XYZ file of N, CA and C in Angstrom:
624
model
N -84.465 -56.619 -24.579
C -85.387 -55.845 -23.096
C -84.194 -56.066 -22.247
N -83.788 -55.281 -21.357
C -82.825 -54.876 -20.981
C -83.480 -54.539 -19.325
N -83.341 -55.848 -18.565
C -84.514 -55.254 -17.216
C -83.491 -54.169 -16.439
N -84.924 -53.710 -16.353
C -84.288 -51.395 -15.341
C -84.851 -52.065 -14.431
N -83.747 -51.936 -13.030
C -83.918 -51.558 -11.932
C -83.239 -51.383 -11.107
N -83.814 -49.942 -10.358
C -83.243 -48.797 -9.028
C -82.050 -49.798 -8.002
N -82.446 -50.741 -8.434
C -80.809 -50.863 -7.403
C -79.115 -51.109 -8.371
N -79.916 -50.850 -9.326
C -79.380 -51.324 -10.669
C -78.347 -49.944 -11.796
N -77.809 -49.253 -11.173
C -78.285 -47.965 -12.574
C -77.465 -48.471 -12.842
N -76.284 -49.099 -12.895
C -75.456 -49.622 -14.031
C -76.219 -49.973 -15.398
N -77.925 -50.399 -15.437
C -78.702 -51.104 -16.170
C -79.020 -49.578 -17.790
N -78.470 -49.163 -16.844
C -78.959 -47.537 -17.959
C -77.896 -47.306 -18.967
N -76.494 -47.330 -18.789
C -75.885 -48.154 -19.433
C -75.264 -49.288 -20.192
N -75.915 -50.123 -20.159
C -75.911 -51.344 -19.943
C -76.800 -51.077 -21.327
N -77.673 -50.645 -20.904
C -78.656 -50.913 -22.583
C -78.082 -49.707 -24.021
N -77.734 -48.230 -23.305
C -76.814 -47.546 -24.461
C -75.925 -48.539 -24.795
N -75.080 -49.233 -24.459
C -73.414 -50.222 -25.212
C -74.436 -51.075 -25.651
N -75.222 -51.594 -24.985
C -75.328 -52.550 -26.152
C -76.402 -52.004 -27.317
N -77.000 -50.983 -27.343
C -77.902 -50.709 -28.431
C -76.366 -50.309 -29.368
N -75.694 -49.852 -28.613
C -74.101 -49.144 -29.697
C -73.118 -50.794 -30.536
N -73.487 -51.325 -29.539
C -72.961 -53.032 -30.318
C -73.832 -53.528 -31.310
N -74.742 -53.869 -31.345
C -76.135 -53.994 -32.214
C -75.628 -52.934 -33.278
N -75.576 -51.549 -33.283
C -75.481 -51.143 -34.624
C -74.597 -51.457 -34.718
N -72.548 -51.887 -34.927
C -71.730 -51.582 -35.007
C -70.768 -52.717 -34.923
N -71.782 -53.809 -34.492
C -70.974 -54.501 -35.138
C -71.862 -56.345 -35.445
N -73.175 -55.860 -35.516
C -74.506 -56.382 -35.283
C -75.613 -56.098 -36.446
N -75.916 -55.163 -36.705
C -76.575 -54.583 -37.841
C -76.480 -53.115 -37.370
N -75.622 -52.862 -38.775
C -74.005 -51.795 -39.484
C -75.329 -51.518 -40.071
N -76.489 -52.122 -41.370
C -77.638 -51.119 -41.626
C -78.226 -51.252 -41.771
N -78.913 -51.609 -40.155
C -80.496 -51.115 -39.692
C -80.032 -49.629 -38.512
N -81.191 -48.858 -38.489
C -80.666 -47.858 -37.225
C -81.316 -48.817 -36.340
N -80.262 -48.168 -34.722
C -80.951 -49.380 -33.426
C -80.660 -47.978 -32.766
N -81.682 -47.650 -31.600
C -81.887 -46.348 -31.120
C -82.545 -47.203 -29.634
N -82.709 -46.432 -28.286
C -82.425 -46.890 -27.028
C -83.414 -46.213 -26.182
N -84.006 -46.274 -25.831
C -84.267 -45.242 -24.756
C -85.105 -46.706 -22.781
N -85.213 -44.669 -22.358
C -84.550 -45.917 -20.249
C -85.452 -44.687 -20.111
N -85.814 -46.092 -18.821
C -86.168 -45.018 -17.623
C -85.499 -43.780 -17.436
N -84.564 -42.936 -17.404
C -83.782 -41.476 -16.483
C -83.747 -41.365 -17.704
N -84.336 -40.978 -18.505
C -84.357 -40.265 -20.570
C -85.467 -39.099 -19.938
N -85.067 -37.926 -19.732
C -86.458 -36.682 -19.730
C -87.486 -37.813 -21.321
N -89.042 -36.840 -20.703
C -90.790 -37.996 -21.305
C -89.590 -37.046 -22.560
N -89.521 -36.098 -22.654
C -90.102 -35.659 -24.309
C -88.279 -36.991 -25.332
N -87.425 -36.878 -24.757
C -86.116 -37.679 -24.892
C -86.835 -39.181 -26.203
N -88.056 -39.599 -24.985
C -88.636 -40.703 -24.881
C -89.949 -41.046 -25.222
N -90.108 -39.619 -25.315
C -91.434 -39.882 -27.190
C -90.902 -39.284 -27.847
N -89.899 -38.334 -27.911
C -89.093 -39.038 -29.653
C -88.759 -39.943 -29.505
N -87.867 -41.642 -29.742
C -87.279 -42.564 -30.117
C -88.890 -43.085 -29.974
N -90.443 -43.256 -29.485
C -91.074 -43.947 -29.226
C -91.719 -43.522 -30.661
N -91.317 -41.730 -31.596
C -92.527 -41.442 -32.648
C -91.517 -42.027 -32.954
N -90.116 -42.020 -33.237
C -89.255 -42.303 -34.644
C -89.383 -44.346 -35.075
N -89.446 -44.823 -33.827
C -90.048 -45.873 -34.114
C -91.449 -46.315 -34.607
N -92.123 -45.922 -34.498
C -92.977 -45.920 -34.661
C -93.401 -46.125 -36.511
N -92.558 -44.733 -36.700
C -92.480 -43.445 -38.040
C -91.676 -44.712 -38.515
N -90.792 -45.931 -38.509
C -90.310 -47.126 -38.335
C -88.659 -46.682 -39.035
N -88.536 -45.035 -38.779
C -87.558 -44.236 -39.166
C -86.333 -45.078 -37.690
N -87.136 -45.568 -37.442
C -85.634 -46.607 -35.973
C -86.395 -48.085 -36.476
N -85.397 -49.054 -36.848
C -85.654 -50.455 -36.702
C -85.651 -51.040 -35.779
N -84.764 -50.815 -34.688
C -84.272 -52.297 -33.766
C -84.644 -50.968 -32.800
N -84.949 -51.265 -31.609
C -84.763 -50.090 -29.759
C -84.362 -51.690 -29.625
N -83.531 -50.883 -28.051
C -83.000 -51.830 -27.207
C -83.676 -50.914 -26.098
N -84.618 -51.769 -25.152
C -85.166 -50.307 -23.858
C -84.828 -51.965 -22.909
N -85.446 -51.262 -21.497
C -85.728 -50.577 -20.034
C -87.291 -52.034 -20.363
N -87.311 -52.249 -19.632
C -89.029 -52.248 -19.283
C -89.573 -51.001 -18.741
N -89.768 -50.268 -19.453
C -89.634 -48.768 -19.199
C -90.930 -48.525 -19.889
N -90.890 -49.513 -21.304
C -91.588 -50.028 -22.488
C -93.353 -50.314 -22.088
N -93.413 -51.665 -21.035
C -94.241 -52.287 -20.177
C -95.318 -52.232 -20.357
N -95.728 -50.271 -20.809
C -97.186 -50.200 -20.725
C -97.206 -49.051 -21.431
N -98.087 -48.386 -22.199
C -98.583 -47.505 -22.954
C -97.824 -46.887 -23.632
N -97.103 -48.248 -24.476
C -96.363 -48.548 -25.916
C -97.705 -48.413 -27.108
N -98.181 -48.151 -28.497
C -98.990 -48.557 -29.065
C -97.972 -48.573 -30.783
N -97.439 -49.750 -31.412
C -96.517 -49.085 -32.234
C -97.326 -50.706 -33.433
N -97.251 -50.914 -33.941
C -98.497 -51.565 -35.003
C -97.583 -52.608 -35.073
N -96.656 -52.531 -36.030
C -95.093 -52.256 -36.904
C -94.630 -53.583 -36.013
N -94.359 -52.966 -34.906
C -93.369 -53.736 -33.926
C -93.693 -55.765 -34.165
N -93.177 -56.582 -34.771
C -93.110 -57.291 -35.132
C -92.692 -58.686 -34.225
N -91.312 -58.755 -33.342
C -90.529 -59.262 -32.854
C -89.842 -58.399 -31.754
N -90.159 -59.116 -30.456
C -89.862 -58.695 -29.292
C -88.702 -59.523 -28.682
N -87.584 -59.635 -27.651
C -86.099 -60.504 -27.960
C -86.175 -59.964 -26.425
N -86.652 -61.026 -25.178
C -86.657 -60.099 -23.466
C -85.620 -61.337 -22.865
N -83.954 -60.638 -22.958
C -83.233 -61.890 -22.616
C -83.333 -61.322 -20.739
N -82.426 -62.672 -19.705
C -82.395 -63.134 -18.862
C -84.408 -62.918 -18.318
N -84.859 -63.892 -19.717
C -86.467 -63.014 -19.199
C -86.982 -63.933 -17.228
N -86.021 -65.510 -17.096
C -86.678 -66.030 -15.662
C -86.397 -64.573 -14.931
N -85.724 -63.718 -15.093
C -85.690 -62.025 -14.202
C -87.455 -61.792 -14.031
N -88.233 -61.856 -14.692
C -89.106 -61.083 -14.655
C -90.650 -62.309 -14.031
N -91.167 -61.874 -14.049
C -92.315 -62.331 -13.455
C -93.242 -62.430 -14.783
N -94.416 -63.622 -14.851
C -94.634 -63.782 -15.343
C -95.580 -62.773 -16.048
N -96.469 -62.209 -15.628
C -97.612 -61.277 -15.796
C -96.826 -60.288 -16.865
N -95.762 -60.221 -15.935
C -95.023 -58.270 -16.754
C -94.002 -58.985 -17.613
N -94.383 -60.800 -18.107
C -94.346 -60.822 -19.372
C -94.400 -60.535 -20.578
N -96.029 -61.464 -20.188
C -97.870 -61.103 -20.631
C -97.685 -59.527 -21.110
N -97.588 -58.753 -20.350
C -97.199 -56.991 -20.758
C -96.334 -56.362 -21.435
N -95.230 -57.115 -21.392
C -94.175 -56.951 -22.637
C -94.659 -57.354 -23.520
N -94.572 -59.000 -24.238
C -94.709 -59.027 -25.201
C -96.617 -58.678 -25.798
N -97.030 -57.677 -25.375
C -98.082 -56.932 -25.719
C -97.740 -55.469 -26.634
N -96.588 -55.752 -26.614
C -96.443 -53.675 -26.791
C -96.071 -55.267 -28.526
N -95.948 -56.819 -28.442
C -96.248 -56.772 -30.100
C -97.038 -57.536 -31.004
N -97.282 -57.528 -31.858
C -98.920 -58.320 -32.168
C -99.895 -57.325 -32.206
N -99.732 -56.066 -31.740
C -100.722 -55.337 -33.012
C -101.167 -54.540 -33.822
N -99.740 -55.304 -34.916
C -101.493 -54.798 -36.614
C -101.569 -56.293 -36.605
N -100.500 -55.928 -38.283
C -101.609 -56.951 -39.150
C -100.489 -58.220 -39.318
N -99.193 -57.735 -38.817
C -97.705 -58.920 -39.009
C -98.261 -60.023 -38.785
N -97.623 -60.728 -38.602
C -96.433 -62.159 -37.512
C -95.945 -61.449 -36.792
N -96.146 -61.810 -35.667
C -95.202 -61.195 -34.612
C -94.764 -62.222 -33.514
N -93.663 -61.930 -32.898
C -93.540 -63.382 -31.893
C -92.315 -62.347 -31.045
N -92.456 -63.173 -29.926
C -91.857 -62.618 -29.090
C -90.539 -63.513 -28.025
N -89.801 -63.651 -27.990
C -88.739 -64.936 -28.271
C -88.274 -64.657 -26.840
N -87.991 -65.498 -25.915
C -87.727 -65.022 -24.245
C -86.496 -65.821 -23.884
N -85.074 -65.236 -23.332
C -83.582 -66.066 -23.962
C -83.550 -66.034 -22.188
N -82.902 -67.485 -22.042
C -82.520 -68.150 -20.367
C -81.976 -68.388 -20.454
N -80.768 -68.499 -19.230
C -79.831 -69.313 -19.366
C -80.105 -69.962 -18.178
N -81.063 -69.773 -17.853
C -80.566 -70.157 -16.402
C -81.273 -71.824 -16.963
N -80.748 -72.991 -16.346
C -81.033 -74.391 -16.644
C -81.645 -74.577 -15.231
N -81.990 -73.980 -14.512
C -83.094 -75.170 -13.296
C -84.778 -74.766 -14.682
N -85.125 -76.210 -13.863
C -86.708 -77.181 -14.462
C -87.870 -76.443 -14.206
N -87.496 -75.661 -13.327
C -89.062 -75.314 -12.217
C -89.046 -73.773 -13.312
N -87.751 -73.266 -13.248
C -87.555 -72.584 -13.881
C -87.487 -72.100 -15.940
N -87.726 -72.815 -16.192
C -88.068 -73.298 -16.901
C -89.639 -73.656 -17.783
N -90.199 -74.583 -17.019
C -91.724 -74.969 -16.642
C -91.992 -73.775 -16.626
N -92.063 -72.696 -15.806
C -92.229 -71.427 -15.596
C -92.258 -70.655 -16.863
N -91.135 -70.776 -16.911
C -91.908 -70.319 -19.342
C -92.280 -70.488 -19.984
N -92.099 -71.706 -19.530
C -92.983 -72.341 -21.149
C -94.606 -72.069 -20.690
N -94.898 -71.479 -19.504
C -96.518 -71.101 -19.813
C -97.015 -69.913 -20.655
N -95.918 -69.259 -20.664
C -96.601 -68.293 -21.949
C -96.466 -68.465 -23.712
N -95.737 -69.745 -23.844
C -96.411 -70.521 -24.575
C -97.252 -71.674 -24.113
N -98.249 -71.630 -23.564
C -99.622 -72.193 -23.538
C -100.445 -71.258 -23.708
N -100.721 -70.151 -23.776
C -101.742 -69.156 -23.400
C -101.743 -67.936 -23.597
N -102.587 -66.916 -24.237
C -102.376 -66.574 -24.446
C -103.521 -65.108 -23.415
N -103.646 -65.200 -22.434
C -104.737 -65.641 -21.781
C -104.874 -64.888 -20.341
N -104.514 -63.115 -20.103
C -103.427 -62.773 -19.591
C -104.712 -63.199 -18.037
N -105.304 -63.012 -17.046
C -105.970 -63.876 -16.689
C -104.977 -65.274 -16.009
N -105.586 -66.488 -16.613
C -105.054 -67.571 -16.562
C -103.709 -67.518 -16.968
N -102.258 -66.274 -17.116
C -101.394 -66.105 -17.123
C -100.957 -66.044 -15.085
N -101.815 -64.647 -15.153
C -101.968 -64.352 -13.970
C -102.462 -65.169 -12.902
N -102.705 -65.663 -12.897
C -103.146 -67.292 -11.661
C -102.089 -67.890 -11.723
N -101.430 -68.219 -13.162
C -100.316 -69.455 -11.947
C -99.214 -68.036 -12.126
N -99.446 -67.283 -12.433
C -97.735 -65.955 -11.170
C -97.837 -66.131 -10.328
N -99.764 -65.733 -10.109
C -99.994 -66.126 -8.114
C -99.203 -67.136 -7.888
N -99.748 -68.411 -7.826
C -99.729 -69.314 -8.263
C -97.935 -69.618 -7.315
N -97.303 -69.926 -8.499
C -96.273 -69.774 -8.322
C -94.813 -68.850 -7.564
N -95.277 -67.228 -7.620
C -94.604 -66.237 -7.199
C -95.302 -66.418 -5.024
N -97.079 -66.592 -5.792
C -97.298 -65.651 -4.121
C -97.414 -64.062 -4.218
N -98.514 -64.308 -4.194
C -99.723 -62.644 -3.859
C -98.620 -61.644 -2.932
N -97.321 -61.649 -3.010
C -96.517 -60.010 -2.473
C -96.003 -59.956 -3.357
N -95.113 -60.323 -5.353
C -94.165 -59.939 -5.608
C -96.004 -60.275 -7.332
N -97.135 -60.640 -6.034
C -97.869 -60.491 -7.450
C -97.717 -59.258 -7.614
N -98.301 -58.050 -6.393
C -98.842 -56.637 -6.452
C -96.866 -55.534 -6.775
N -96.317 -56.607 -7.331
C -95.601 -56.011 -6.969
C -95.270 -55.036 -7.647
N -94.233 -53.425 -7.833
C -94.786 -52.452 -8.678
C -94.761 -52.178 -9.917
N -94.475 -53.055 -10.187
C -94.166 -53.554 -12.269
C -95.649 -53.719 -12.574
N -96.390 -54.257 -12.056
C -97.023 -54.662 -12.951
C -98.379 -54.208 -12.181
N -98.451 -53.050 -13.717
C -99.219 -52.121 -13.433
C -100.651 -52.515 -14.261
N -101.947 -51.639 -14.008
C -103.359 -52.132 -14.783
C -103.527 -52.637 -13.307
N -102.814 -53.886 -12.696
C -103.868 -54.612 -11.618
C -105.314 -53.599 -10.250
N -105.766 -53.494 -10.763
C -106.529 -52.470 -9.578
C -106.532 -53.226 -7.945
N -106.027 -52.254 -7.210
C -106.290 -53.440 -6.110
C -108.156 -53.994 -6.066
N -108.094 -54.937 -5.531
C -109.140 -55.722 -4.435
C -109.492 -55.720 -2.938
N -110.563 -55.117 -2.146
C -110.618 -54.419 -1.226
C -111.487 -55.662 -0.620
N -111.780 -56.681 -1.479
C -112.698 -57.435 -1.142
C -112.315 -58.962 -1.225
N -112.388 -59.316 -2.291
C -111.415 -60.541 -2.377
C -110.126 -60.589 -2.076
N -109.725 -61.753 -2.296
C -108.247 -62.555 -2.097
C -108.237 -63.450 -2.522
N -106.431 -62.685 -3.694
C -106.383 -63.605 -5.254
C -105.803 -65.350 -4.651
N -105.286 -65.144 -2.942
C -104.749 -65.954 -2.800
C -105.843 -67.425 -2.473
N -106.883 -66.730 -2.238
C -108.158 -67.797 -1.804
C -109.732 -67.689 -2.242
N -109.575 -66.902 -3.349
C -110.986 -66.555 -4.054
C -111.116 -66.929 -5.370
N -109.675 -67.321 -5.961
C -109.332 -67.816 -7.515
C -111.063 -67.903 -8.117
N -111.324 -69.060 -7.636
C -112.916 -69.522 -8.115
C -114.088 -68.120 -8.412
N -113.944 -68.130 -7.207
C -115.380 -66.650 -6.888
C -114.641 -65.634 -8.930
N -112.791 -65.214 -8.296
C -112.697 -64.354 -9.649
C -113.659 -65.053 -10.266
N -112.713 -66.028 -11.538
C -113.493 -66.475 -12.967
C -114.900 -66.700 -12.499
N -115.658 -67.270 -11.453
C -117.346 -66.835 -12.227
C -117.326 -65.011 -12.012
N -117.649 -64.078 -11.326
C -117.038 -62.583 -11.785
C -116.844 -62.511 -13.128
N -115.802 -63.136 -13.479
C -115.476 -62.528 -14.709
C -116.408 -63.320 -16.245
N -116.697 -63.961 -15.222
C -117.161 -64.511 -16.889
C -118.607 -64.492 -16.465
N -119.066 -63.638 -15.809
C -119.824 -62.853 -15.760
C -119.952 -61.337 -16.254
N -119.139 -60.778 -15.541
C -118.455 -59.863 -16.652
C -118.064 -59.990 -18.531
N -118.437 -61.210 -19.134
C -118.138 -61.054 -20.039
C -119.485 -61.382 -20.665
N -120.578 -61.905 -19.744
C -122.030 -62.509 -20.947
C -123.036 -60.909 -20.514
N -122.115 -60.131 -19.620
C -123.004 -58.467 -19.129
C -122.437 -57.937 -20.754
N -121.026 -57.903 -20.564
C -121.192 -57.324 -21.886
C -121.385 -57.642 -23.198
N -121.375 -59.542 -23.158
C -121.848 -59.448 -24.705
C -123.295 -59.407 -25.005
N -123.892 -59.601 -23.743
C -125.772 -59.216 -23.856
C -125.537 -57.216 -23.557
N -124.918 -56.582 -23.676
C -125.011 -55.043 -23.153
C -123.654 -54.311 -23.766
N -122.739 -54.135 -24.733
C -121.700 -54.410 -23.998
C -121.431 -52.385 -24.293
N -122.589 -51.755 -23.629
C -122.663 -50.489 -23.721
C -122.707 -49.969 -22.089
N -123.340 -50.619 -21.668
C -123.797 -51.043 -20.255
C -124.708 -50.066 -20.424
N -125.405 -49.640 -20.486
C -126.963 -49.032 -20.394
C -127.611 -49.464 -19.764
N -127.674 -50.480 -19.605
C -128.875 -51.600 -17.992
C -128.033 -51.387 -16.514
N -126.654 -50.902 -16.490
C -126.182 -50.934 -15.390
C -125.303 -49.260 -15.129
N -125.846 -48.571 -15.369
C -125.155 -47.726 -15.707
C -124.092 -46.714 -14.490
N -124.608 -47.271 -12.764
C -123.665 -47.513 -12.633
C -122.404 -48.287 -12.221
N -122.538 -49.238 -13.344
C -121.582 -49.813 -13.639
C -120.072 -49.313 -14.683
N -121.321 -49.162 -15.835
C -121.009 -48.160 -16.164
C -119.447 -47.226 -16.574
N -120.537 -46.196 -15.368
C -119.626 -45.545 -14.525
C -118.399 -45.158 -14.111
N -118.984 -46.286 -13.211
C -117.121 -47.044 -12.450
C -116.110 -47.518 -13.686
N -116.407 -48.413 -14.767
C -115.711 -48.388 -15.758
C -115.341 -47.520 -16.128
N -116.256 -46.849 -16.609
C -114.714 -45.166 -17.519
C -114.348 -44.624 -16.883
N -114.475 -44.400 -14.896
C -113.512 -43.950 -14.091
C -112.101 -44.316 -14.331
N -112.022 -46.086 -13.809
C -111.573 -46.662 -13.830
C -110.365 -46.545 -15.575
N -110.457 -46.759 -16.123
C -109.857 -46.720 -18.262
C -109.291 -44.958 -17.683
N -110.185 -44.431 -17.233
C -109.718 -42.707 -17.023
C -108.291 -42.468 -16.588
N -108.588 -43.116 -14.805
C -107.291 -43.220 -13.662
C -106.767 -43.960 -14.268
N -106.521 -45.116 -14.958
C -104.969 -46.407 -15.420
C -105.593 -45.861 -17.319
N -105.221 -44.746 -17.664
C -105.157 -44.529 -18.764
C -104.233 -44.797 -19.031
N -102.926 -44.868 -19.062
C -102.177 -45.511 -19.310
C -100.883 -46.910 -19.197
N -102.282 -47.330 -18.438
C -101.416 -47.981 -17.531
C -102.353 -50.342 -18.682
N -103.392 -49.372 -18.404
C -105.271 -50.058 -18.950
C -104.813 -50.290 -20.385
N -103.832 -50.753 -21.638
C -104.258 -50.661 -22.499
C -104.614 -51.714 -23.747
C-alpha cells in the first residue's frame, strides 16, 4: 500500500517501480500487479478483476482501493507508512481483507518512533468497531481532518456536532440497532426505510 497524494505525482511512479521490484527480486514465482488513481477506469477494473479471479497473487496499490473493492479471497494487507493515514482511513483499508472464509491480517508498518504515533496506531489492534475508531480519530485529529477528502462513507450531519455530541450520537446508534433488531425491514418506519434506501443508493460505492 503506497499513499496517494495529489501533491506528490511521483507516488504513481513509486507504485509501478515497487511492483516491479517485488516481481523481480522478492516474489519471482508469483504474479504482481499494480493499480493507482491515474489509471483509466477500464484499466483499474481489469486489474481488480484479475486479482479477484486469482490470476494475480499480489496487488500493489495506492489508496484508490479504499472503498468499493470486494475480493473475498484477499487475506493479507500491508500498509506502509501507516502513520500518514487517519484511523478511519486505516479502518476502511483494513476492510478490504477479511471478507471471505480465510483468516486475514492487516499489517501496519511505520518507521516513526514517536510514542504518541505508536499509541494511535495501537487503537487499530484493540477494536474493529468503526464507530469507536472514528471517535478516537476525531479525538486525536479533530473534526477538520476527520472530514477530509478521503473519509468516504461518512454522511454530513446537519444538526449534531461530532466534537460535542458524541454521547448523543452513541444513543442514536443504540436506538438504531434496537430498531433494526426488532424490525430489520423497517416496515414500521416507512419514511426511515425510504431515507436509508436513498442514502445507500447515492453512496453505493462508498458504503460497503
